[in-house]
């Protein structure tokens, strides 16, 4: 999938219409959908009309006057970008008069533009340069002595791109990109006429403005005015490879633009079906971690975690790990070892790790980090709808009329989806936000939520029940849909339950803290406002009733008939890039790939025959069980690929004690992360740029990950797992990840039609992909639910056991921020830290005042599990009684405070509700002091490592 750098820009966006229009451009007959511009119609016929202010990702603006054409029967020279086609139109794009007009326009532009093309970073990839050539500009009659913009100062404040106003032609593409594509409205055209110029915010630097550094303006700029610093440093790229972002569950498609083996820039792929040519700051700019000096590229071993690391060959490291696992199993039984897969890894890698555990270790002790994020989604949606996955494609949001966002913060966590959502809201769709914090979507530029249900953390189920109560008690349910599509008995039971007065918004107001009339208004809007779509995140799942809430959401969608077509649905916004895939690939202790229970004999027989081993019929250990078993001595060895449980999992001190108790901890990762500090074997990982495979995003979309540069450590991650399996005596003779996918497809009904050849042909595929849906399934449950009849489940609200008290009067809830990602291992090693260099504790002014806490003060946060210290951010985003932090920095110790409470069905930790006390302090917590000492010791032991063969 190597391609050239430039892609064809058709000038204006595609239009969708059932009616087509026939016209003639320069004697060529063209047929296009009604509403198409003349500029685009010409481009589709292969005719290039000069243009500057138009580009096919933005609505036409008509300011540069370069795209003028002659249309028979019409006076003058209309701009082809803003002129829609008409039946029978006859267009001429190249006449003597047009050539003269265009040269005149270009002459004016060039007369106020530096003539430094040869030393300009855009040389060879500049639309202004191209257009000067296209219109045949040979001289500029106006001198440079007059008034001009050539001495304007450059803004280099953004770490990733520069703004050089001396090169600006005021085409407004950047301003429109920020508005239309990103939805941030950070840029304006300041001044009028000749004095007009682009300005971030109120004539601020980019860094001080509202800009979120998505880069859409840089991509849209036809000149070198907005330019990536990487291109300025490295020069124009020469080839590109299409691949998939390794950060969040949106799964944006990118062109990695390369010079040799170096990535020069990442450009969101226009044909990417998840992102439609857009990206956020992480995917576009934060890829520098892949070549960060902290990368460890040599395998290492040590007998004890107090020993210095020894750098060894791959063979020695793998041989040592395998012998340790075998020794432990011989001494303590087959179940004394296990593995953890990561949602950051590819499907193929994840599949191999669970296969290794099941076939080579001979047990089912395999779990994934989805355990700590979206395992309730799998359970809840499988139970109610029949499939453990979201129901829609992201495109679907453009057909939604009422959108509920529950426990998700898309502008930070899923930014590219958030941009689509904001666009839809600007078009008129209504928004309901259910969140304890005032997230940006509640009241942002040109986006205001109709209702913000600012509930207390831990009361989601009460809220969803009260929404359903209003809908049923006011007769707003979709009775026909329910009668036709859902199980009647279950519905009747649920109906009787939900109609009880105790589920009314008035009865639950004291629990949720949400005024009953707001709940009633939101419920009415959702039930009667047209297509209703629900999007949710970890604010739903990471609770003691996470699975109950997912089922409550499914109940709500079914009761209102909002399933089975575009514009509706139940949409889990997955945190990491491959959460969906890690679950699909069977990295759960109770499920084989495709969500089939290990106790199912037919499924087991299928895998036993393919893998040539006998499989255990009993579920294995979940992550929390593995940790508990480590502490009681029955679990002693673990293979962890791409996961950092010492930072990401709850109750850090419990996790690290368990790791310390094990005899063989094998970590495969890019960096010596917090977990690797407790490891005995370190196997260097490969970044997403260094390997082939696939990721599956929140839409069930399987997208290719392509190797754009050789692995720094010499091996792709899947090759390392293959080596380990072989050393354990279980050969895995794969030569390429495509063969692993072929095996997955053979053994997994929803993947039967998936292959690398098809992925290359289609770009990406939403599973199920099989004989019934050879090109995949954008919308699920269209005619019937996967389980047959939709199942309503009674969702009794049970308050969490984590209660506030006099000692712990506040509730701590956690989340993420745009510029950082998860444990921060990647983003902390990029310039993204300029936006967020530490985790802070957000606290409401009244809670701060009563404790004598001011902005920036150090505050101690104490829970029943532990204590840590952060700096305070006093903000009215919070509600009184609730504090909030992110968890991107290990030294913050956010998970030292979180408890081991978890979802009743899946053990997903209750990160979102921890009772705490907060008070001003002057020094780090005891845990932070120990953490620092331990980290320094481990850094020292790493520095002392031997060289290979020494
Ligand atoms: S910065 Fe670039 S896109 Fe924006 S107005 Fe200037 S030339 Fe056009
Ligand atoms: S980088 Fe994105 S947010 Fe910032 S000004 Fe450009 S388009 Fe707007
Ligand atoms: S939205 Fe997510 S997938 Fe897309 S570029 Fe940003 S981090 Fe990557
Ligand atoms: S491209 Fe049409 S007016 Fe600029």
Coordinates of C-alpha atoms and ligand atoms in Angstrom, one line a residue, residues 163 167-175 189 198 217 220-223 225-226, ligand 1:
X163 CA 2.4 30.2 11.1
X167 CA 3.1 33.9 3.0
X168 CA -0.7 34.1 3.7
X169 CA -3.0 34.7 0.7
X170 CA -6.0 35.1 3.0
X171 CA -7.9 32.3 1.2
X172 CA -9.6 31.4 4.5
X173 CA -9.2 27.7 4.1
X174 CA -7.6 27.5 7.5
X175 CA -10.5 29.4 9.1
X189 CA -9.9 36.7 9.5
X198 CA -5.6 35.3 9.8
X217 CA -5.8 24.2 9.1
X220 CA -5.9 22.9 4.3
X221 CA -3.4 25.7 3.8
X222 CA -2.4 25.9 0.1
X223 CA 0.9 27.7 0.9
X225 CA 1.9 29.8 5.8
X226 CA 0.9 27.0 8.1
Ligands
LIG1 S1 -2.9 30.6 6.5 FE1 -3.0 29.4 4.7 S2 -5.1 28.6 4.6 FE2 -5.1 30.3 6.0 S3 -5.7 32.1 4.8 FE3 -3.5 32.0 4.9 S4 -2.9 30.9 3.0 FE4 -5.1 30.5 3.4

